[in-house]
mmCIF file of C-alpha atoms in Angstrom:
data_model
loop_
_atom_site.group_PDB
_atom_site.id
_atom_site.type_symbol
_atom_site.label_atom_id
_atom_site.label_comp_id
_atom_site.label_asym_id
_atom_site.label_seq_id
_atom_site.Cartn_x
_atom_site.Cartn_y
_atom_site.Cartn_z
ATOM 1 C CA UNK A 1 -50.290 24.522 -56.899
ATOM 2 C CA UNK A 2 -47.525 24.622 -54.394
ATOM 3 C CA UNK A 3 -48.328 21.264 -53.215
ATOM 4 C CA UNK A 4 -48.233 19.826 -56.643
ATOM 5 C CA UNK A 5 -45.050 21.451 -57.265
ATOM 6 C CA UNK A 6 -43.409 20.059 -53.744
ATOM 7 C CA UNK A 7 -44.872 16.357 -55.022
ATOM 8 C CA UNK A 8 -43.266 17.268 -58.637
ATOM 9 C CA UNK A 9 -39.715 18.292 -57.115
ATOM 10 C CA UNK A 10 -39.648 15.037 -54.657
ATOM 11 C CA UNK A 11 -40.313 12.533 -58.073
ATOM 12 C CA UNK A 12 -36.773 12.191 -59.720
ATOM 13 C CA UNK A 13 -38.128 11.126 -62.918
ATOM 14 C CA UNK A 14 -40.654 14.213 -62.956
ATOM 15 C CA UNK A 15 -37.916 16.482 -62.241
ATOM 16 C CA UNK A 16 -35.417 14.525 -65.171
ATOM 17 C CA UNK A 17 -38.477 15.236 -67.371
ATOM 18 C CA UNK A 18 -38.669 19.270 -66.068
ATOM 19 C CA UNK A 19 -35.149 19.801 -66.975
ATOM 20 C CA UNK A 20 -35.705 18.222 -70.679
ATOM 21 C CA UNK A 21 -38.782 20.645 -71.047
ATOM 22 C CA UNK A 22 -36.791 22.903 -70.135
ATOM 23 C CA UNK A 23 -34.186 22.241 -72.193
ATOM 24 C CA UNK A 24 -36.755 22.494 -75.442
ATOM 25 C CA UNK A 25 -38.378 25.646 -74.284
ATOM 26 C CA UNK A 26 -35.070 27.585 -73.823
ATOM 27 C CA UNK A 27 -34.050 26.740 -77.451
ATOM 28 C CA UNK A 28 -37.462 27.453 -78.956
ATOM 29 C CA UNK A 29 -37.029 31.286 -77.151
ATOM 30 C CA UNK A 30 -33.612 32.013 -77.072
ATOM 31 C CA UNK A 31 -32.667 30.117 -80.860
ATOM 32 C CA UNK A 32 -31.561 33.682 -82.029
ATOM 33 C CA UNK A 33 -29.420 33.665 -79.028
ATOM 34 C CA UNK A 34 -27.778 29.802 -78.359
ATOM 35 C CA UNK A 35 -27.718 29.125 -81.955
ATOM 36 C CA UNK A 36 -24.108 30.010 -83.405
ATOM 37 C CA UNK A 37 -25.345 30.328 -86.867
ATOM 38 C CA UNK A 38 -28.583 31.779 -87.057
ATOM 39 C CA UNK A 39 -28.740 32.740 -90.492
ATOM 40 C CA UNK A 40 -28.910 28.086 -91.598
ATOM 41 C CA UNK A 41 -32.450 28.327 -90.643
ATOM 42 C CA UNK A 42 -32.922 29.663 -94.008
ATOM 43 C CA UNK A 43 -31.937 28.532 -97.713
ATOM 44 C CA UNK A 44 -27.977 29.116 -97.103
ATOM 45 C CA UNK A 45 -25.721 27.076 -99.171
ATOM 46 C CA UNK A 46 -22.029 26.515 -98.278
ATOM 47 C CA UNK A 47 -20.720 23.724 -100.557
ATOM 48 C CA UNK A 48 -17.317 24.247 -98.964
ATOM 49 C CA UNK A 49 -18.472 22.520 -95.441
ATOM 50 C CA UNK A 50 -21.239 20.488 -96.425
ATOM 51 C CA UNK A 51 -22.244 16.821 -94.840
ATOM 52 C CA UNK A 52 -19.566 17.216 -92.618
ATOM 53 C CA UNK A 53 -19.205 14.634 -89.289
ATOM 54 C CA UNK A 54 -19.396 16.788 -85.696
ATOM 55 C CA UNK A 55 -16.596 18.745 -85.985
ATOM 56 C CA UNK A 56 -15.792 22.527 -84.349
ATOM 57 C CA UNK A 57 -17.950 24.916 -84.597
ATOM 58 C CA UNK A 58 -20.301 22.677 -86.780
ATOM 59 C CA UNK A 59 -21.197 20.165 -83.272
ATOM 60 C CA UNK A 60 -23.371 18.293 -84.680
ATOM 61 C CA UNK A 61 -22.182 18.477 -88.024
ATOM 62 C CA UNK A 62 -23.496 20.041 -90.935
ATOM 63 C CA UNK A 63 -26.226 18.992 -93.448
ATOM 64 C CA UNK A 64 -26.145 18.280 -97.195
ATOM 65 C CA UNK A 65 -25.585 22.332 -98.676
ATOM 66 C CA UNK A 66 -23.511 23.085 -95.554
ATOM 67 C CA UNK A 67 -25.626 24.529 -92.858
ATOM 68 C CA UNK A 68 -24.985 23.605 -89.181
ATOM 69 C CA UNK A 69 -27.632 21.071 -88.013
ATOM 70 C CA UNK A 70 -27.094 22.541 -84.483
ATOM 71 C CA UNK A 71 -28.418 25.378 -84.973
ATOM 72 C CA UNK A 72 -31.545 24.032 -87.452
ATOM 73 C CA UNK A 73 -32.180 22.035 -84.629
ATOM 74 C CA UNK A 74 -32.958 24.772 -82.027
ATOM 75 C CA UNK A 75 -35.261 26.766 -84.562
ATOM 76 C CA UNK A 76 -36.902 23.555 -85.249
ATOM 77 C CA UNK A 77 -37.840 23.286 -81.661
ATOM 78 C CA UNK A 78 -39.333 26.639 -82.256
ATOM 79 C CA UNK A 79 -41.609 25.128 -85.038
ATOM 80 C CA UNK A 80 -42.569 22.347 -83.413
ATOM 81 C CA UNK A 81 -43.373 23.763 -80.106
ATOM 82 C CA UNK A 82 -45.272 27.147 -81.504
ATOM 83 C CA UNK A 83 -47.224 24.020 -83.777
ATOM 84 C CA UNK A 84 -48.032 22.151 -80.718
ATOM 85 C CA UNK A 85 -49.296 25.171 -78.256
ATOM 86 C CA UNK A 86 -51.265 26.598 -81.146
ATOM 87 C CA UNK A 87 -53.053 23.280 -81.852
ATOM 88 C CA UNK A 88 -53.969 22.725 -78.182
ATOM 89 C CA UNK A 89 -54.640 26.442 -77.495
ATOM 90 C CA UNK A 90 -57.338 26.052 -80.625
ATOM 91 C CA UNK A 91 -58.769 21.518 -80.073
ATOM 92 C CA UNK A 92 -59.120 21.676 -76.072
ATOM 93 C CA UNK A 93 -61.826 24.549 -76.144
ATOM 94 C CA UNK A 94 -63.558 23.241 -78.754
ATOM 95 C CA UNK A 95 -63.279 19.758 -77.235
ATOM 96 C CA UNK A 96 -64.105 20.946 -73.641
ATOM 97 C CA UNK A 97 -67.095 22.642 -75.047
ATOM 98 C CA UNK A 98 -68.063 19.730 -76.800
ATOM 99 C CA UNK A 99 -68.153 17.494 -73.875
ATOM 100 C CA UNK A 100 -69.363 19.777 -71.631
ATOM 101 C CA UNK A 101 -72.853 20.257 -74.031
ATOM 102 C CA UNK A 102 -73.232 16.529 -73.987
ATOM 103 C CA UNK A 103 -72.563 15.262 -71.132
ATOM 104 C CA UNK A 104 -74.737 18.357 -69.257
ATOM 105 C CA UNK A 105 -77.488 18.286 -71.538
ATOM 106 C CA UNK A 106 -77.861 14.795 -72.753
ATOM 107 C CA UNK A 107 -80.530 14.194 -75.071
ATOM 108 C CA UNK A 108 -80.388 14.845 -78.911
ATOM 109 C CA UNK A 109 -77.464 16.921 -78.141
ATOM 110 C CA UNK A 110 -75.094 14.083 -76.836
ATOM 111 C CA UNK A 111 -76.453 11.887 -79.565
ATOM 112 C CA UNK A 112 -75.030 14.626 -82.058
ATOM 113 C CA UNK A 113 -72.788 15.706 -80.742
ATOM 114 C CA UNK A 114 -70.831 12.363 -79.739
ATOM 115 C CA UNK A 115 -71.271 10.228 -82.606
ATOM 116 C CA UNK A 116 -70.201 13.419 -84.288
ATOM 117 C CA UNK A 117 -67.000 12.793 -81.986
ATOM 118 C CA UNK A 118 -67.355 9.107 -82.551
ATOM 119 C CA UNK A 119 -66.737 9.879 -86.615
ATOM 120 C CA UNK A 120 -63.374 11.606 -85.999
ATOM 121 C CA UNK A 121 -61.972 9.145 -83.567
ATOM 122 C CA UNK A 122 -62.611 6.098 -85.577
ATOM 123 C CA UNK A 123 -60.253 7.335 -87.975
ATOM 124 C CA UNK A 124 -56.451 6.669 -86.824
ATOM 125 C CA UNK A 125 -55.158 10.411 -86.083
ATOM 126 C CA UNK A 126 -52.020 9.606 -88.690
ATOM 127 C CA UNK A 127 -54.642 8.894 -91.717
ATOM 128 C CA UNK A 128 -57.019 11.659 -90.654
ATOM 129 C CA UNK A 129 -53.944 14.177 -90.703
ATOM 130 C CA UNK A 130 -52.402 12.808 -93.955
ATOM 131 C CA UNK A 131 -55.939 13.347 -95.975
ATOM 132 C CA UNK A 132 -56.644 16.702 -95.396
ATOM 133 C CA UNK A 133 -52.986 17.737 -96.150
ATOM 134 C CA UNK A 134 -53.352 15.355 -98.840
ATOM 135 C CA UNK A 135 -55.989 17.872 -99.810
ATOM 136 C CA UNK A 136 -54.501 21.137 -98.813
ATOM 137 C CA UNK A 137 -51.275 22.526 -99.338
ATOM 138 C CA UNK A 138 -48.341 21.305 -97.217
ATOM 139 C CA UNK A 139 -47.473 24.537 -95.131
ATOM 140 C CA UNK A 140 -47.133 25.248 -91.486
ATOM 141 C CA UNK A 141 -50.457 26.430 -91.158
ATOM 142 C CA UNK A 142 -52.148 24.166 -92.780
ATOM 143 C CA UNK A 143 -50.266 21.502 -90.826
ATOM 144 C CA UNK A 144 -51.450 22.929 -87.414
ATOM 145 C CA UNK A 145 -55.086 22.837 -89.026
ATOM 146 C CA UNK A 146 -54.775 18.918 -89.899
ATOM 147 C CA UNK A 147 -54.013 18.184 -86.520
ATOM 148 C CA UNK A 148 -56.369 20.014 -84.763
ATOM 149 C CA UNK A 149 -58.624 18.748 -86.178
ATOM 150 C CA UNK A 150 -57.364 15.106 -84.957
ATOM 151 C CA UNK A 151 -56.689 15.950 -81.754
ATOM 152 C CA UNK A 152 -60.211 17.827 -80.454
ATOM 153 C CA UNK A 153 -62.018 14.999 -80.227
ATOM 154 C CA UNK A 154 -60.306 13.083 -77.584
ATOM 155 C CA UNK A 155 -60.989 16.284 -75.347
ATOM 156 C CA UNK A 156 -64.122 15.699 -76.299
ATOM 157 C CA UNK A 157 -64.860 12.482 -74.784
ATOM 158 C CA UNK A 158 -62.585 12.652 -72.011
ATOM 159 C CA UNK A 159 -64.914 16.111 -70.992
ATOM 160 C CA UNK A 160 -67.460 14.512 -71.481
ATOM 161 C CA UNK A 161 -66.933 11.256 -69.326
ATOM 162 C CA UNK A 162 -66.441 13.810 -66.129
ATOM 163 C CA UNK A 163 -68.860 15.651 -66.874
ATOM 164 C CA UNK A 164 -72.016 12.556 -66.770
ATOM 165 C CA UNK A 165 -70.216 11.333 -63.548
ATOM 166 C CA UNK A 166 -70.348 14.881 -62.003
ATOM 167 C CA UNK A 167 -73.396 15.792 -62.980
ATOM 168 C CA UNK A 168 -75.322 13.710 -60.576
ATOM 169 C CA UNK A 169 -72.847 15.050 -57.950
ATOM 170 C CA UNK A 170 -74.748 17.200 -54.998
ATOM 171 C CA UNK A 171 -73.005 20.971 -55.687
ATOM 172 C CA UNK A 172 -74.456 20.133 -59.327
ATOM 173 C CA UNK A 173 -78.006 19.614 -57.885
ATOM 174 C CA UNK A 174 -77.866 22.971 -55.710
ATOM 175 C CA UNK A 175 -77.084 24.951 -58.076
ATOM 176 C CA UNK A 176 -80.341 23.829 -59.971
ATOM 177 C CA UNK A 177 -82.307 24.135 -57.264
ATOM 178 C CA UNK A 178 -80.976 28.201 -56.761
ATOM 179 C CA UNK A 179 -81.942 28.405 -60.505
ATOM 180 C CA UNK A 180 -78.504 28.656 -62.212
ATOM 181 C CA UNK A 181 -78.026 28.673 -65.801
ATOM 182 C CA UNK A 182 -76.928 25.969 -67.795
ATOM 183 C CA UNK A 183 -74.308 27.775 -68.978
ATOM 184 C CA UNK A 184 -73.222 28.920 -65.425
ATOM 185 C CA UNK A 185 -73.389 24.954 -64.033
ATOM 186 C CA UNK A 186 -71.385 23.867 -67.114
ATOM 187 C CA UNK A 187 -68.361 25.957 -66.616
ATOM 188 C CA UNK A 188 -68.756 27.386 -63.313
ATOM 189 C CA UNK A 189 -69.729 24.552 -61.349
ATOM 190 C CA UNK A 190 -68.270 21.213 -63.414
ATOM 191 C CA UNK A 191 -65.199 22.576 -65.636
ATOM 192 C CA UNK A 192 -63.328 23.274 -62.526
ATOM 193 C CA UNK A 193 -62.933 19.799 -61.367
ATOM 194 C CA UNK A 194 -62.588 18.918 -64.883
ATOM 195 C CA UNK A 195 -59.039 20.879 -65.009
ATOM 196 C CA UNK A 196 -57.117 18.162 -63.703
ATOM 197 C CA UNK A 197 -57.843 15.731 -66.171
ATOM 198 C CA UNK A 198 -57.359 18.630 -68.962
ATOM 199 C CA UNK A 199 -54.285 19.717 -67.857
ATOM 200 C CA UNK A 200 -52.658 16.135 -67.387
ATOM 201 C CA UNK A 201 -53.239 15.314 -70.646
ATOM 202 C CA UNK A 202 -52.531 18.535 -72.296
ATOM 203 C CA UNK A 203 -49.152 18.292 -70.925
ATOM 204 C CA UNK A 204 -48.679 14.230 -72.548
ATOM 205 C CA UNK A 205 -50.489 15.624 -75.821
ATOM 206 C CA UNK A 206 -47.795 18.465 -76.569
ATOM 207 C CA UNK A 207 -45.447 15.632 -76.607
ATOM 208 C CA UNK A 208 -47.548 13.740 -79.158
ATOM 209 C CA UNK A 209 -48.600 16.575 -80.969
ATOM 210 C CA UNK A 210 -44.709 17.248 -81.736
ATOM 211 C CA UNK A 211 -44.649 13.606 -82.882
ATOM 212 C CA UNK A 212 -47.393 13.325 -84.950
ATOM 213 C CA UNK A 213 -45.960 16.857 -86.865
ATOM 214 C CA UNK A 214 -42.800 15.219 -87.153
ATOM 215 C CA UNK A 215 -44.057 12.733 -88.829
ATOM 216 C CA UNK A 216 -46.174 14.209 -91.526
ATOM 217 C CA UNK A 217 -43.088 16.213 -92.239
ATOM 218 C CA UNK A 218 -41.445 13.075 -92.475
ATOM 219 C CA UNK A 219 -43.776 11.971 -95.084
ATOM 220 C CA UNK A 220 -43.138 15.342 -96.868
ATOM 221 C CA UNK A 221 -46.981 16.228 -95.715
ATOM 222 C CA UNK A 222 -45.535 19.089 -93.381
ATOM 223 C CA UNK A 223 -43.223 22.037 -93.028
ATOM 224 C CA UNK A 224 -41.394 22.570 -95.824
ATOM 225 C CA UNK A 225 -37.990 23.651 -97.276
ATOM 226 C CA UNK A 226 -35.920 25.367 -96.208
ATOM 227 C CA UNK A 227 -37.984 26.065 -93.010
ATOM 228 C CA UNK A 228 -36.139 24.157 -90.461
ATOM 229 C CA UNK A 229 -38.158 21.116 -89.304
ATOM 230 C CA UNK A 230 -37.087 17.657 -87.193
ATOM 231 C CA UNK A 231 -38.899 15.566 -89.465
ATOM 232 C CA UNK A 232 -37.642 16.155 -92.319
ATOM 233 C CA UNK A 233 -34.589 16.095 -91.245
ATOM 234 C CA UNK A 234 -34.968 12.806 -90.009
ATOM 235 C CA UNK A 235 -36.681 11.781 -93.822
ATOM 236 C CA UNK A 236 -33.618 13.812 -95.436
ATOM 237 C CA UNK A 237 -30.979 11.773 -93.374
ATOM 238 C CA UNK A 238 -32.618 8.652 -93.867
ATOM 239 C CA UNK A 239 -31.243 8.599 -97.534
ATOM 240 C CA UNK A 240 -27.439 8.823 -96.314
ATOM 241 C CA UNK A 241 -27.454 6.508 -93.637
ATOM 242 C CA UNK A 242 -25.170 4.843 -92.195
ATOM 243 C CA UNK A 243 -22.552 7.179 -93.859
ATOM 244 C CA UNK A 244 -23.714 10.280 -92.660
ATOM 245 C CA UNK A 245 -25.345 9.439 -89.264
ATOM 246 C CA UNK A 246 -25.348 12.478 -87.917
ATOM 247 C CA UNK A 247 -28.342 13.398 -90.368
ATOM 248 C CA UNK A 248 -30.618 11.736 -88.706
ATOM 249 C CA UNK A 249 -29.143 10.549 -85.227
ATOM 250 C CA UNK A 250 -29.386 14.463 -83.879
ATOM 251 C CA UNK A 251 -32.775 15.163 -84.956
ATOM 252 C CA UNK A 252 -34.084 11.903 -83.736
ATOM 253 C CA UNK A 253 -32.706 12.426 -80.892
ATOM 254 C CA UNK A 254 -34.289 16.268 -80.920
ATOM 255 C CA UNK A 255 -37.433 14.200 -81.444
ATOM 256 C CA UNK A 256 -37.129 11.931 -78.410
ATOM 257 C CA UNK A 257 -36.000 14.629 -75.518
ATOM 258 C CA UNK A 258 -39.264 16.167 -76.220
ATOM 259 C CA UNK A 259 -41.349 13.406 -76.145
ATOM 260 C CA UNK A 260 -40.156 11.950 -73.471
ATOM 261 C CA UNK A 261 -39.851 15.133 -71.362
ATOM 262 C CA UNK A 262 -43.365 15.682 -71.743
ATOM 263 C CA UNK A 263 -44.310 11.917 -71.223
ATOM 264 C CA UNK A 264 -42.457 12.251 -67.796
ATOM 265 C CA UNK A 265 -44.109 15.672 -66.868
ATOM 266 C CA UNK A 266 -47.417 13.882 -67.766
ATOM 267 C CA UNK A 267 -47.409 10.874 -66.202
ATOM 268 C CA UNK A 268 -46.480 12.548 -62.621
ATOM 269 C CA UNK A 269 -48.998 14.569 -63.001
ATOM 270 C CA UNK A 270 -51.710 12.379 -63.704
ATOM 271 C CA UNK A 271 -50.473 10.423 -60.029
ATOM 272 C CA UNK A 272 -50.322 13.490 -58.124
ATOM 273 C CA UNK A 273 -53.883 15.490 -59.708
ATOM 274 C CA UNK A 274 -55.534 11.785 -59.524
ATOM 275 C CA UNK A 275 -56.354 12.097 -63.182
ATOM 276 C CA UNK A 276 -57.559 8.807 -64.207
ATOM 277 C CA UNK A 277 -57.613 8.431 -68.179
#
């Protein structure tokens, strides 16, 4: 872990992408703190100061009933980062589990299993989302639901690639021979050294994850009013542009630092754990 860390530090790009993680995390904890007008991430109206340009204290100006976009921004980064931990925390056990059943036992369980997987991924991950909250009700919860169940499938098959090609490895082999469970050699023996693979693309995926919520808010599939949300800012914005700019230049922008903050994180990580996609 150290090491990692050391190789991390040394990368300027890796460490350009730390600081705008870190940038998103601090506002998703401390919103109630940095945000100078906590009360906008609600349904406040102030007709007196609305769709204003940046201006003091409004710095990046203020949306269409007057609330300050700065601080709808930071509790959006709340949303949208509690939405993407909660979706990975629930698709990469059911995905690791998945590939770790077929690609141990092989068999009529991979068959199943994988063309079960097969099913899910040959349906783009936009589409897949936008029908089931086409059929559910566009909240927040909902919304983490949809995209789950997009995203545990590429866990899936990424598990499961390791685990064929480690299966045949020797430590596999031993502990069959010393009469070790299945369930023991599957996430004992090969999960371990399928961790750097996981957590590579866990750390790209919360990046994606963010997008792909952003944009079914976008499409007015998502979180909804007057729960702040960077998608729907964008969509709102959209309508005034170029006039008012700052509708949808901020949140875009929102949209972007997080992306490609985790995209940086990601990709260093994938040279330095050896994590071959």
């Amino acid at each position: 872990m150290r090491r990692t860390f050391l190789i991390l530090a040394s990368n300027p790009m890796s460490l350009f992408g730390l600081f705008l993680i870190g940038v998103v995390v601090f506002s998703a904890v401390f919103a109630d703190f940095i945000a100078p007008f906590p009360e906008h991430r609600g349904a406040v109206v102030d007709f007196t100061n609305f769709n204003q340009p940046p201006h003091w204290p409004n710095i990046f100006g203020t949306d269409l009933v007057g609330r300050d976009l700065f601080s709808r921004i930071i509790y959006a980064y709340r949303i949208s980062l509690m939405l993407g931990v909660v979706v990975l925390s629930i698709a990469v056990p059911i995905g690791v589990t998945v590939g770790l059943a077929a690609g141990y036992l092989g068999g009529w369980v991979d068959f199943i299993l994988m063309r079960l997987t097969d099913v899910f991924l040959s349906v783009p991950p936009l589409v897949l989302a936008m029908a089931i909250m086409g059929v559910l009700e566009p909240t927040l919860t909902n919304g983490m639901l949809a995209v789950t169940a997009m995203w545990w499938p590429w866990y899936a098959r990424l598990v499961y690639n390791v685990t064929r090609s480690e299966a045949q490895e020797g430590y596999v082999l031993a502990a069959q021979i010393i009469g070790a469970s299945r369930l023991h050699i599957m996430f004992m023996e090969i999960l371990p050294n399928c961790v750097p693979s996981i957590v590579t693309k866990m750390t790209l995926d919360l990046g994606f994850v963010i997008l792909i919520a952003s944009s079914l808010s976008f499409l007015g599939l998502g979180v909804q009013a007057p729960t702040p949300d960077l998608g729907s800012m964008v969509a709102e914005g959209g309508n005034y542009l170029p006039d008012s700019w700052w509708l949808t230049v901020f949140p875009s922008l929102a949209i972007l630092i997080a992306v490609f903050g985790f995209n940086l994180v990601g990709d260093a990580l994938r040279q330095v754990l050896g994590s071959d996609q």
